[in-house]
PDB file of C-alpha atoms in Angstrom:
ATOM      1  CA  LEU A   1     101.514 215.455  96.493  1.00 60.00           C
ATOM      2  CA  ILE A   2     101.493 215.241  92.697  1.00 66.00           C
ATOM      3  CA  LEU A   3      98.573 217.672  92.542  1.00 64.00           C
ATOM      4  CA  PHE A   4     100.399 220.081  94.861  1.00 63.00           C
ATOM      5  CA  ALA A   5     103.535 219.862  92.734  1.00 65.00           C
ATOM      6  CA  LEU A   6     101.489 220.469  89.596  1.00 65.00           C
ATOM      7  CA  PHE A   7      99.770 223.446  91.189  1.00 67.00           C
ATOM      8  CA  PHE A   8     103.118 224.833  92.339  1.00 62.00           C
ATOM      9  CA  TYR A   9     104.569 224.412  88.851  1.00 61.00           C
ATOM     10  CA  VAL A  10     101.628 226.194  87.242  1.00 64.00           C
ATOM     11  CA  ALA A  11     101.810 229.021  89.804  1.00 68.00           C
ATOM     12  CA  LEU A  12     105.553 229.345  89.310  1.00 72.00           C
ATOM     13  CA  SER A  13     105.155 229.419  85.536  1.00 75.00           C
ATOM     14  CA  GLN A  14     102.479 232.087  85.827  1.00 72.00           C
ATOM     15  CA  MET A  15     104.646 234.131  88.180  1.00 76.00           C
ATOM     16  CA  THR A  16     107.587 233.816  85.785  1.00 80.00           C
ATOM     17  CA  LYS A  17     105.345 235.000  82.960  1.00 78.00           C
ATOM     18  CA  TYR A  18     104.254 237.999  85.037  1.00 77.00           C
ATOM     19  CA  LEU A  19     107.844 238.859  85.935  1.00 80.00           C
ATOM     20  CA  ASP A  20     108.870 238.596  82.275  1.00 81.00           C
ATOM     21  CA  GLN A  21     106.038 240.953  81.337  1.00 79.00           C
ATOM     22  CA  VAL A  22     106.989 243.493  84.001  1.00 82.00           C
ATOM     23  CA  GLY A  23     110.638 243.126  82.981  1.00 83.00           C
ATOM     24  CA  ASP A  24     109.711 243.907  79.372  1.00 82.00           C
ATOM     25  CA  GLY A  25     107.812 246.982  80.559  1.00 81.00           C
ATOM     26  CA  ILE A  26     110.791 248.230  82.541  1.00 83.00           C
ATOM     27  CA  GLU A  27     113.052 247.540  79.571  1.00 83.00           C
ATOM     28  CA  ASN A  28     110.687 249.666  77.472  1.00 81.00           C
ATOM     29  CA  ILE A  29     111.215 252.567  79.902  1.00 79.00           C
ATOM     30  CA  VAL A  30     114.987 252.128  80.132  1.00 78.00           C
ATOM     31  CA  SER A  31     115.405 251.871  76.363  1.00 81.00           C
ATOM     32  CA  ASP A  32     113.533 255.182  75.897  1.00 74.00           C
ATOM     33  CA  SER A  33     111.177 253.519  73.424  1.00 79.00           C
ATOM     34  CA  THR A  34     108.442 255.713  71.987  1.00 80.00           C
ATOM     35  CA  GLU A  35     105.980 252.807  72.026  1.00 85.00           C
ATOM     36  CA  PRO A  36     103.560 252.553  74.978  1.00 87.00           C
ATOM     37  CA  ILE A  37     103.903 249.622  77.367  1.00 86.00           C
ATOM     38  CA  HIS A  38     101.454 246.726  76.806  1.00 84.00           C
ATOM     39  CA  LEU A  39     101.051 243.946  79.374  1.00 83.00           C
ATOM     40  CA  ILE A  40      98.634 241.043  79.611  1.00 81.00           C
ATOM     41  CA  THR A  41      95.131 241.704  80.926  1.00 80.00           C
ATOM     42  CA  GLU A  42      95.911 240.432  84.427  1.00 80.00           C
ATOM     43  CA  LEU A  43      98.641 243.044  84.763  1.00 80.00           C
ATOM     44  CA  LYS A  44      96.575 245.984  83.499  1.00 84.00           C
ATOM     45  CA  PRO A  45      97.009 248.075  86.712  1.00 86.00           C
ATOM     46  CA  ILE A  46     100.781 247.594  86.513  1.00 84.00           C
ATOM     47  CA  GLU A  47     100.706 248.535  82.808  1.00 86.00           C
ATOM     48  CA  ILE A  48      98.893 251.779  83.621  1.00 89.00           C
ATOM     49  CA  ARG A  49     101.353 252.613  86.392  1.00 87.00           C
ATOM     50  CA  LEU A  50     104.414 251.849  84.247  1.00 85.00           C
ATOM     51  CA  ASN A  51     103.086 254.077  81.467  1.00 86.00           C
ATOM     52  CA  GLU A  52     102.514 256.846  84.027  1.00 88.00           C
ATOM     53  CA  ILE A  53     106.105 256.482  85.244  1.00 88.00           C
ATOM     54  CA  LYS A  54     107.326 256.521  81.650  1.00 86.00           C
ATOM     55  CA  ALA A  55     105.374 259.719  80.941  1.00 87.00           C
ATOM     56  CA  ILE A  56     106.738 261.387  84.104  1.00 87.00           C
ATOM     57  CA  LEU A  57     110.336 260.483  83.228  1.00 86.00           C
ATOM     58  CA  LYS A  58     109.845 261.725  79.670  1.00 85.00           C
ATOM     59  CA  ARG A  59     108.393 264.994  80.910  1.00 85.00           C
ATOM     60  CA  GLN A  60     111.273 265.455  83.344  1.00 83.00           C
ATOM     61  CA  GLU A  61     113.742 264.794  80.539  1.00 83.00           C
ATOM     62  CA  LEU A  62     112.070 267.391  78.309  1.00 82.00           C
ATOM     63  CA  GLU A  63     111.976 269.909  81.170  1.00 77.00           C
ATOM     64  CA  SER A  64     115.676 269.341  81.773  1.00 77.00           C
ATOM     65  CA  ILE A  65     116.445 269.893  78.082  1.00 80.00           C
ATOM     66  CA  GLU A  66     114.247 273.003  78.044  1.00 74.00           C
ATOM     67  CA  GLY A  67     115.977 274.271  81.195  1.00 66.00           C
ATOM     68  CA  GLU A  68     119.379 273.972  79.531  1.00 71.00           C
ATOM     69  CA  LYS A  69     118.017 275.719  76.451  1.00 72.00           C
ATOM     70  CA  ARG A  70     116.713 278.584  78.614  1.00 65.00           C
ATOM     71  CA  LYS A  71     120.133 278.970  80.186  1.00 64.00           C
ATOM     72  CA  ASP A  72     121.717 279.139  76.734  1.00 67.00           C
ATOM     73  CA  ASP A  73     119.061 281.653  75.658  1.00 65.00           C
ATOM     74  CA  LEU A  74     119.731 283.761  78.728  1.00 62.00           C
ATOM     75  CA  VAL A  75     123.421 284.011  77.907  1.00 65.00           C
ATOM     76  CA  LEU A  76     122.675 284.716  74.227  1.00 65.00           C
ATOM     77  CA  PHE A  77     120.132 287.451  74.877  1.00 61.00           C
ATOM     78  CA  LEU A  78     122.190 288.942  77.684  1.00 65.00           C
ATOM     79  CA  ALA A  79     125.191 289.290  75.373  1.00 68.00           C
ATOM     80  CA  HIS A  80     123.079 290.632  72.507  1.00 64.00           C
ATOM     81  CA  ASP A  81     120.886 293.103  74.369  1.00 65.00           C
ATOM     82  CA  LEU A  82     123.587 294.503  76.632  1.00 75.00           C
ATOM     83  CA  LYS A  83     126.031 294.928  73.772  1.00 76.00           C
ATOM     84  CA  THR A  84     123.975 297.528  71.886  1.00 72.00           C
ATOM     85  CA  PRO A  85     123.628 300.224  74.582  1.00 79.00           C
ATOM     86  CA  LEU A  86     127.144 299.520  75.850  1.00 85.00           C
ATOM     87  CA  THR A  87     128.595 300.012  72.358  1.00 85.00           C
ATOM     88  CA  SER A  88     126.747 303.327  72.035  1.00 84.00           C
ATOM     89  CA  ILE A  89     127.966 304.524  75.430  1.00 89.00           C
ATOM     90  CA  VAL A  90     131.584 303.710  74.560  1.00 90.00           C
ATOM     91  CA  ALA A  91     131.256 305.388  71.152  1.00 89.00           C
ATOM     92  CA  TYR A  92     129.833 308.663  72.506  1.00 88.00           C
ATOM     93  CA  LEU A  93     132.287 308.818  75.416  1.00 91.00           C
ATOM     94  CA  THR A  94     135.159 308.178  72.992  1.00 91.00           C
ATOM     95  CA  MET A  95     134.053 311.104  70.835  1.00 89.00           C
ATOM     96  CA  LEU A  96     133.854 313.327  73.895  1.00 90.00           C
ATOM     97  CA  ASP A  97     137.288 312.212  75.037  1.00 90.00           C
ATOM     98  CA  THR A  98     139.031 312.566  71.673  1.00 91.00           C
ATOM     99  CA  HIS A  99     137.456 315.876  70.643  1.00 90.00           C
ATOM    100  CA  PRO A 100     138.068 318.390  73.444  1.00 88.00           C
ATOM    101  CA  GLU A 101     137.442 321.219  70.982  1.00 90.00           C
ATOM    102  CA  MET A 102     133.837 320.079  70.453  1.00 88.00           C
ATOM    103  CA  GLU A 103     131.193 322.796  70.683  1.00 91.00           C
ATOM    104  CA  ALA A 104     129.391 322.973  74.034  1.00 90.00           C
ATOM    105  CA  GLU A 105     125.977 322.354  72.467  1.00 91.00           C
ATOM    106  CA  GLU A 106     127.158 319.227  70.652  1.00 90.00           C
ATOM    107  CA  ARG A 107     129.016 318.015  73.739  1.00 90.00           C
ATOM    108  CA  GLU A 108     125.860 318.403  75.825  1.00 91.00           C
ATOM    109  CA  LYS A 109     123.901 316.430  73.229  1.00 90.00           C
ATOM    110  CA  TYR A 110     126.345 313.505  73.308  1.00 89.00           C
ATOM    111  CA  ILE A 111     126.447 313.505  77.109  1.00 92.00           C
ATOM    112  CA  HIS A 112     122.647 313.363  77.171  1.00 90.00           C
ATOM    113  CA  ILE A 113     122.553 310.419  74.746  1.00 88.00           C
ATOM    114  CA  ALA A 114     125.240 308.523  76.674  1.00 89.00           C
ATOM    115  CA  HIS A 115     123.272 309.099  79.879  1.00 90.00           C
ATOM    116  CA  GLU A 116     120.072 307.750  78.308  1.00 85.00           C
ATOM    117  CA  LYS A 117     121.904 304.671  77.044  1.00 84.00           C
ATOM    118  CA  SER A 118     123.356 304.128  80.527  1.00 89.00           C
ATOM    119  CA  LEU A 119     119.888 304.212  82.064  1.00 85.00           C
ATOM    120  CA  ARG A 120     118.656 301.738  79.464  1.00 78.00           C
ATOM    121  CA  LEU A 121     121.569 299.451  80.233  1.00 84.00           C
ATOM    122  CA  GLY A 122     120.619 299.538  83.908  1.00 83.00           C
ATOM    123  CA  GLU A 123     117.000 298.657  83.077  1.00 75.00           C
ATOM    124  CA  LEU A 124     118.102 295.645  81.025  1.00 74.00           C
ATOM    125  CA  ILE A 125     120.356 294.373  83.797  1.00 80.00           C
ATOM    126  CA  ASN A 126     117.523 294.715  86.333  1.00 76.00           C
ATOM    127  CA  GLU A 127     115.194 292.762  84.038  1.00 70.00           C
ATOM    128  CA  PHE A 128     117.671 289.909  83.765  1.00 73.00           C
ATOM    129  CA  PHE A 129     118.184 289.820  87.520  1.00 74.00           C
ATOM    130  CA  ASP A 130     114.421 289.777  88.102  1.00 69.00           C
ATOM    131  CA  ILE A 131     113.582 286.982  85.689  1.00 66.00           C
ATOM    132  CA  THR A 132     116.503 284.885  86.984  1.00 67.00           C
ATOM    133  CA  ARG A 133     115.379 285.356  90.573  1.00 66.00           C
ATOM    134  CA  TYR A 134     111.764 284.540  89.775  1.00 62.00           C
ATOM    135  CA  ASN A 135     112.813 281.383  87.927  1.00 59.00           C
ATOM    136  CA  LEU A 136     114.991 280.113  90.788  1.00 52.00           C
ATOM    137  CA  GLN A 137     112.480 280.493  93.589  1.00 56.00           C
ATOM    138  CA  ALA A 138     108.843 281.175  94.296  1.00 64.00           C
ATOM    139  CA  ILE A 139     107.954 284.851  94.335  1.00 73.00           C
ATOM    140  CA  PRO A 140     107.201 285.883  97.938  1.00 80.00           C
ATOM    141  CA  ILE A 141     103.776 287.527  98.064  1.00 87.00           C
ATOM    142  CA  GLU A 142     102.853 289.833 100.962  1.00 91.00           C
ATOM    143  CA  ARG A 143      99.256 290.894 100.442  1.00 93.00           C
ATOM    144  CA  GLU A 144      97.301 293.794 101.826  1.00 94.00           C
ATOM    145  CA  THR A 145      93.976 295.382 100.967  1.00 94.00           C
ATOM    146  CA  ILE A 146      94.385 298.364  98.632  1.00 94.00           C
ATOM    147  CA  ASN A 147      92.087 300.628  96.657  1.00 96.00           C
ATOM    148  CA  VAL A 148      92.026 299.593  92.990  1.00 95.00           C
ATOM    149  CA  SER A 149      91.307 303.073  91.618  1.00 95.00           C
ATOM    150  CA  LEU A 150      94.158 304.748  93.528  1.00 95.00           C
ATOM    151  CA  PHE A 151      96.463 301.858  92.635  1.00 96.00           C
ATOM    152  CA  CYS A 152      95.792 302.247  88.884  1.00 96.00           C
ATOM    153  CA  GLU A 153      96.129 306.046  89.100  1.00 95.00           C
ATOM    154  CA  GLN A 154      99.516 305.777  90.819  1.00 94.00           C
ATOM    155  CA  VAL A 155     100.854 303.339  88.228  1.00 94.00           C
ATOM    156  CA  ALA A 156      99.562 305.524  85.380  1.00 95.00           C
ATOM    157  CA  ASP A 157     101.128 308.662  86.888  1.00 92.00           C
ATOM    158  CA  ALA A 158     104.567 307.015  86.795  1.00 89.00           C
ATOM    159  CA  PHE A 159     104.411 307.006  82.978  1.00 90.00           C
ATOM    160  CA  TYR A 160     103.183 310.571  82.532  1.00 90.00           C
ATOM    161  CA  PRO A 161     106.560 312.011  81.367  1.00 85.00           C
ATOM    162  CA  GLU A 162     107.171 309.525  78.544  1.00 86.00           C
ATOM    163  CA  ALA A 163     103.496 309.475  77.537  1.00 92.00           C
ATOM    164  CA  SER A 164     103.133 313.276  77.450  1.00 91.00           C
ATOM    165  CA  ALA A 165     106.280 313.560  75.346  1.00 89.00           C
ATOM    166  CA  ARG A 166     104.292 311.900  72.535  1.00 93.00           C
ATOM    167  CA  ASP A 167     100.933 313.483  73.434  1.00 95.00           C
ATOM    168  CA  ILE A 168      99.629 310.172  74.742  1.00 95.00           C
ATOM    169  CA  THR A 169      96.893 310.332  77.382  1.00 96.00           C
ATOM    170  CA  LEU A 170      96.557 307.747  80.151  1.00 96.00           C
ATOM    171  CA  SER A 171      92.906 307.497  81.196  1.00 96.00           C
ATOM    172  CA  VAL A 172      91.900 305.462  84.278  1.00 96.00           C
ATOM    173  CA  HIS A 173      88.340 304.213  84.777  1.00 95.00           C
ATOM    174  CA  ALA A 174      87.791 302.356  88.055  1.00 93.00           C
ATOM    175  CA  PRO A 175      85.076 302.431  90.734  1.00 89.00           C
ATOM    176  CA  PHE A 176      86.576 304.249  93.703  1.00 86.00           C
ATOM    177  CA  SER A 177      85.046 301.864  96.267  1.00 86.00           C
ATOM    178  CA  THR A 178      86.668 298.727  94.806  1.00 88.00           C
ATOM    179  CA  THR A 179      89.523 297.082  96.694  1.00 92.00           C
ATOM    180  CA  PHE A 180      91.594 293.962  96.160  1.00 93.00           C
ATOM    181  CA  PHE A 181      93.970 291.907  98.303  1.00 94.00           C
ATOM    182  CA  VAL A 182      97.400 291.854  96.647  1.00 94.00           C
ATOM    183  CA  ASP A 183     101.081 292.549  97.148  1.00 93.00           C
ATOM    184  CA  PRO A 184     101.051 296.257  96.153  1.00 93.00           C
ATOM    185  CA  ASP A 185     104.728 296.532  95.215  1.00 89.00           C
ATOM    186  CA  LYS A 186     104.830 293.431  93.039  1.00 89.00           C
ATOM    187  CA  MET A 187     101.435 294.021  91.459  1.00 93.00           C
ATOM    188  CA  ALA A 188     102.500 297.590  90.649  1.00 92.00           C
ATOM    189  CA  ARG A 189     105.535 296.099  88.910  1.00 87.00           C
ATOM    190  CA  ALA A 190     103.300 293.756  86.896  1.00 92.00           C
ATOM    191  CA  LEU A 191     100.808 296.446  85.866  1.00 95.00           C
ATOM    192  CA  GLY A 192     103.648 298.904  85.254  1.00 92.00           C
ATOM    193  CA  ASN A 193     105.384 296.522  82.847  1.00 89.00           C
ATOM    194  CA  ILE A 194     102.167 296.159  80.852  1.00 94.00           C
ATOM    195  CA  VAL A 195     101.490 299.906  80.838  1.00 94.00           C
ATOM    196  CA  ARG A 196     105.102 300.563  79.767  1.00 90.00           C
ATOM    197  CA  ASN A 197     104.548 298.186  76.846  1.00 90.00           C
ATOM    198  CA  ALA A 198     101.283 299.947  75.963  1.00 93.00           C
ATOM    199  CA  VAL A 199     102.958 303.378  75.985  1.00 93.00           C
ATOM    200  CA  ALA A 200     105.908 302.146  73.899  1.00 91.00           C
ATOM    201  CA  TYR A 201     103.694 300.854  71.072  1.00 91.00           C
ATOM    202  CA  ALA A 202     100.773 303.282  71.209  1.00 94.00           C
ATOM    203  CA  ASP A 203     100.226 305.728  68.361  1.00 95.00           C
ATOM    204  CA  ASP A 204     101.263 309.309  69.054  1.00 95.00           C
ATOM    205  CA  LYS A 205      98.411 311.520  70.311  1.00 95.00           C
ATOM    206  CA  SER A 206      96.335 308.461  71.233  1.00 96.00           C
ATOM    207  CA  THR A 207      94.701 307.444  74.516  1.00 96.00           C
ATOM    208  CA  ILE A 208      95.605 304.426  76.655  1.00 97.00           C
ATOM    209  CA  ILE A 209      92.647 303.255  78.733  1.00 97.00           C
ATOM    210  CA  ILE A 210      93.200 301.501  82.073  1.00 97.00           C
ATOM    211  CA  GLU A 211      89.871 300.111  83.213  1.00 96.00           C
ATOM    212  CA  ALA A 212      89.105 298.118  86.363  1.00 96.00           C
ATOM    213  CA  GLY A 213      86.044 296.088  87.265  1.00 93.00           C
ATOM    214  CA  ASP A 214      84.936 293.788  90.046  1.00 91.00           C
ATOM    215  CA  SER A 215      82.780 290.661  90.281  1.00 91.00           C
ATOM    216  CA  ASP A 216      81.969 288.124  92.984  1.00 89.00           C
ATOM    217  CA  GLU A 217      84.964 286.018  91.926  1.00 92.00           C
ATOM    218  CA  ALA A 218      87.703 288.406  90.825  1.00 94.00           C
ATOM    219  CA  THR A 219      89.033 291.884  90.130  1.00 95.00           C
ATOM    220  CA  THR A 220      89.790 292.625  86.480  1.00 96.00           C
ATOM    221  CA  ILE A 221      92.127 295.299  85.116  1.00 97.00           C
ATOM    222  CA  SER A 222      92.393 295.903  81.367  1.00 97.00           C
ATOM    223  CA  ILE A 223      94.919 298.081  79.529  1.00 97.00           C
ATOM    224  CA  SER A 224      94.075 299.075  75.948  1.00 97.00           C
ATOM    225  CA  ASN A 225      96.114 301.068  73.434  1.00 96.00           C
ATOM    226  CA  LYS A 226      95.725 302.024  69.783  1.00 95.00           C
ATOM    227  CA  GLY A 227      98.660 301.107  67.557  1.00 91.00           C
ATOM    228  CA  LYS A 228      99.889 298.378  65.295  1.00 87.00           C
ATOM    229  CA  GLU A 229      97.830 295.196  65.458  1.00 87.00           C
ATOM    230  CA  ILE A 230      99.611 292.116  66.838  1.00 87.00           C
ATOM    231  CA  SER A 231      99.067 288.878  64.927  1.00 86.00           C
ATOM    232  CA  LYS A 232      97.554 285.797  66.600  1.00 85.00           C
ATOM    233  CA  ILE A 233     100.809 283.861  66.332  1.00 83.00           C
ATOM    234  CA  HIS A 234     102.686 286.615  68.173  1.00 84.00           C
ATOM    235  CA  LEU A 235      99.950 286.986  70.793  1.00 84.00           C
ATOM    236  CA  ASP A 236     100.465 283.316  71.672  1.00 78.00           C
ATOM    237  CA  SER A 237     104.119 284.066  72.486  1.00 80.00           C
ATOM    238  CA  ILE A 238     103.969 287.582  73.862  1.00 85.00           C
ATOM    239  CA  PHE A 239     104.352 286.537  77.513  1.00 83.00           C
ATOM    240  CA  GLU A 240     107.268 284.211  76.796  1.00 77.00           C
ATOM    241  CA  LYS A 241     110.713 285.180  78.061  1.00 62.00           C
ATOM    242  CA  PHE A 242     112.827 287.048  75.516  1.00 56.00           C
ATOM    243  CA  TYR A 243     109.870 287.471  73.144  1.00 55.00           C
ATOM    244  CA  ARG A 244     110.217 290.456  70.839  1.00 52.00           C
ATOM    245  CA  GLU A 245     108.376 290.623  67.520  1.00 51.00           C
ATOM    246  CA  ASP A 246     110.972 291.750  64.985  1.00 43.00           C
ATOM    247  CA  THR A 247     108.790 294.233  63.156  1.00 42.00           C
ATOM    248  CA  SER A 248     106.701 295.880  65.853  1.00 40.00           C
ATOM    249  CA  ARG A 249     108.895 295.321  68.878  1.00 41.00           C
ATOM    250  CA  SER A 250     112.223 296.850  68.029  1.00 43.00           C
ATOM    251  CA  GLN A 251     115.087 296.695  70.454  1.00 44.00           C
ATOM    252  CA  SER A 252     114.795 300.354  71.357  1.00 47.00           C
ATOM    253  CA  LYS A 253     111.216 299.787  72.470  1.00 51.00           C
ATOM    254  CA  GLY A 254     110.966 296.134  73.386  1.00 47.00           C
ATOM    255  CA  GLY A 255     114.070 295.847  75.549  1.00 49.00           C
ATOM    256  CA  ALA A 256     115.061 292.346  76.484  1.00 49.00           C
ATOM    257  CA  GLY A 257     111.546 291.023  76.004  1.00 59.00           C
ATOM    258  CA  LEU A 258     111.259 290.268  79.729  1.00 72.00           C
ATOM    259  CA  GLY A 259     108.783 292.863  80.998  1.00 80.00           C
ATOM    260  CA  LEU A 260     105.632 290.926  80.087  1.00 87.00           C
ATOM    261  CA  ALA A 261     107.189 287.633  81.214  1.00 83.00           C
ATOM    262  CA  ILE A 262     107.914 289.165  84.624  1.00 82.00           C
ATOM    263  CA  ALA A 263     104.350 290.520  84.777  1.00 88.00           C
ATOM    264  CA  ARG A 264     102.957 287.049  84.113  1.00 89.00           C
ATOM    265  CA  GLU A 265     105.197 285.510  86.808  1.00 85.00           C
ATOM    266  CA  ILE A 266     103.903 288.006  89.387  1.00 88.00           C
ATOM    267  CA  ILE A 267     100.249 287.638  88.360  1.00 93.00           C
ATOM    268  CA  THR A 268     100.547 283.839  88.424  1.00 90.00           C
ATOM    269  CA  ALA A 269     102.007 284.062  91.944  1.00 88.00           C
ATOM    270  CA  HIS A 270      98.763 285.864  92.876  1.00 92.00           C
ATOM    271  CA  GLU A 271      96.859 282.874  91.393  1.00 92.00           C
ATOM    272  CA  GLY A 272      95.673 285.169  88.623  1.00 95.00           C
ATOM    273  CA  ILE A 273      95.885 285.114  84.834  1.00 95.00           C
ATOM    274  CA  VAL A 274      96.880 287.636  82.164  1.00 95.00           C
ATOM    275  CA  SER A 275      95.917 287.523  78.501  1.00 94.00           C
ATOM    276  CA  ALA A 276      96.074 289.716  75.406  1.00 94.00           C
ATOM    277  CA  THR A 277      93.922 290.419  72.364  1.00 94.00           C
ATOM    278  CA  SER A 278      94.560 292.621  69.339  1.00 94.00           C
ATOM    279  CA  LYS A 279      91.900 293.593  66.798  1.00 92.00           C
ATOM    280  CA  GLN A 280      91.713 296.478  64.327  1.00 90.00           C
ATOM    281  CA  GLY A 281      94.684 298.204  65.917  1.00 90.00           C
ATOM    282  CA  ILE A 282      93.348 298.005  69.483  1.00 94.00           C
ATOM    283  CA  THR A 283      95.513 295.824  71.721  1.00 95.00           C
ATOM    284  CA  THR A 284      94.136 294.942  75.152  1.00 96.00           C
ATOM    285  CA  PHE A 285      95.895 293.231  78.036  1.00 96.00           C
ATOM    286  CA  THR A 286      93.598 291.820  80.713  1.00 97.00           C
ATOM    287  CA  ILE A 287      94.627 290.933  84.279  1.00 97.00           C
ATOM    288  CA  VAL A 288      92.265 288.804  86.375  1.00 97.00           C
ATOM    289  CA  ILE A 289      93.050 288.482  90.092  1.00 96.00           C
ATOM    290  CA  PRO A 290      90.742 286.142  92.061  1.00 94.00           C
ATOM    291  CA  HIS A 291      89.471 287.441  95.364  1.00 90.00           C
ATOM    292  CA  GLN A 292      91.500 286.428  98.408  1.00 77.00           C
ATOM    293  CA  THR A 293      90.069 286.739 101.892  1.00 68.00           C
ATOM    294  CA  PRO A 294      92.425 288.514 104.306  1.00 63.00           C
ATOM    295  CA  ALA A 295      93.397 286.292 107.236  1.00 58.00           C
TER     296      ALA A 295
END
């Protein structure tokens, strides 16, 4: 009986020690301590699990803080980027309204500018709606098999007016027999956003090359333009929401800084990746879409 009591006392003491250790670990989590949790050797599995839980909670906290920051950024950029074209529209319409004697040629000029600013305002609003929608829910992808060459040609043709206005040539190089399995509407939006960026920052009278290739694993589309080189530090951020390099991505060209972010969201939804390089004035965006087998 004495031996049993002694054994029970030792077991109880050990259990109390274990509970104290676990309690200290939980207290470490609750107190938001930056120090890792350390338990005795016998409780090593519990120590590992508690540190995993601590890391998860910390990550969730940081994601929550980042989410609030993104909301604040959205409001800030929305107010800033919408204000500029709206101010111009109001200014030109005010001049038209207050100067009825204005010459017809000058009046036509101001109407044209106000119209252009209105279109730009619409584009900005659509960008904000898109990025908000893509952040709130998964992008629905409805794939079909399409010809890569025709796809690239159609996207390039959409930018012919603005490219030809600056003597920029869009040249597509893609094997005609190549196909890939994608959502054509959304992938056209992704490629179009990248091509629009390439046209905006290409040198006048230069050539933008859209080149497609195929391997056993993936289809690759690259878009290259000749213009101002982008630094490594800016390349690391170029697909971030609201990114706009102050010197080379002015507001008139770079918009809200959402086009490339939207492109990345769409490409990621296709399980693909997009990257950028810039050397000696040649900037290249590369899209890699892994092969998907149609059901």
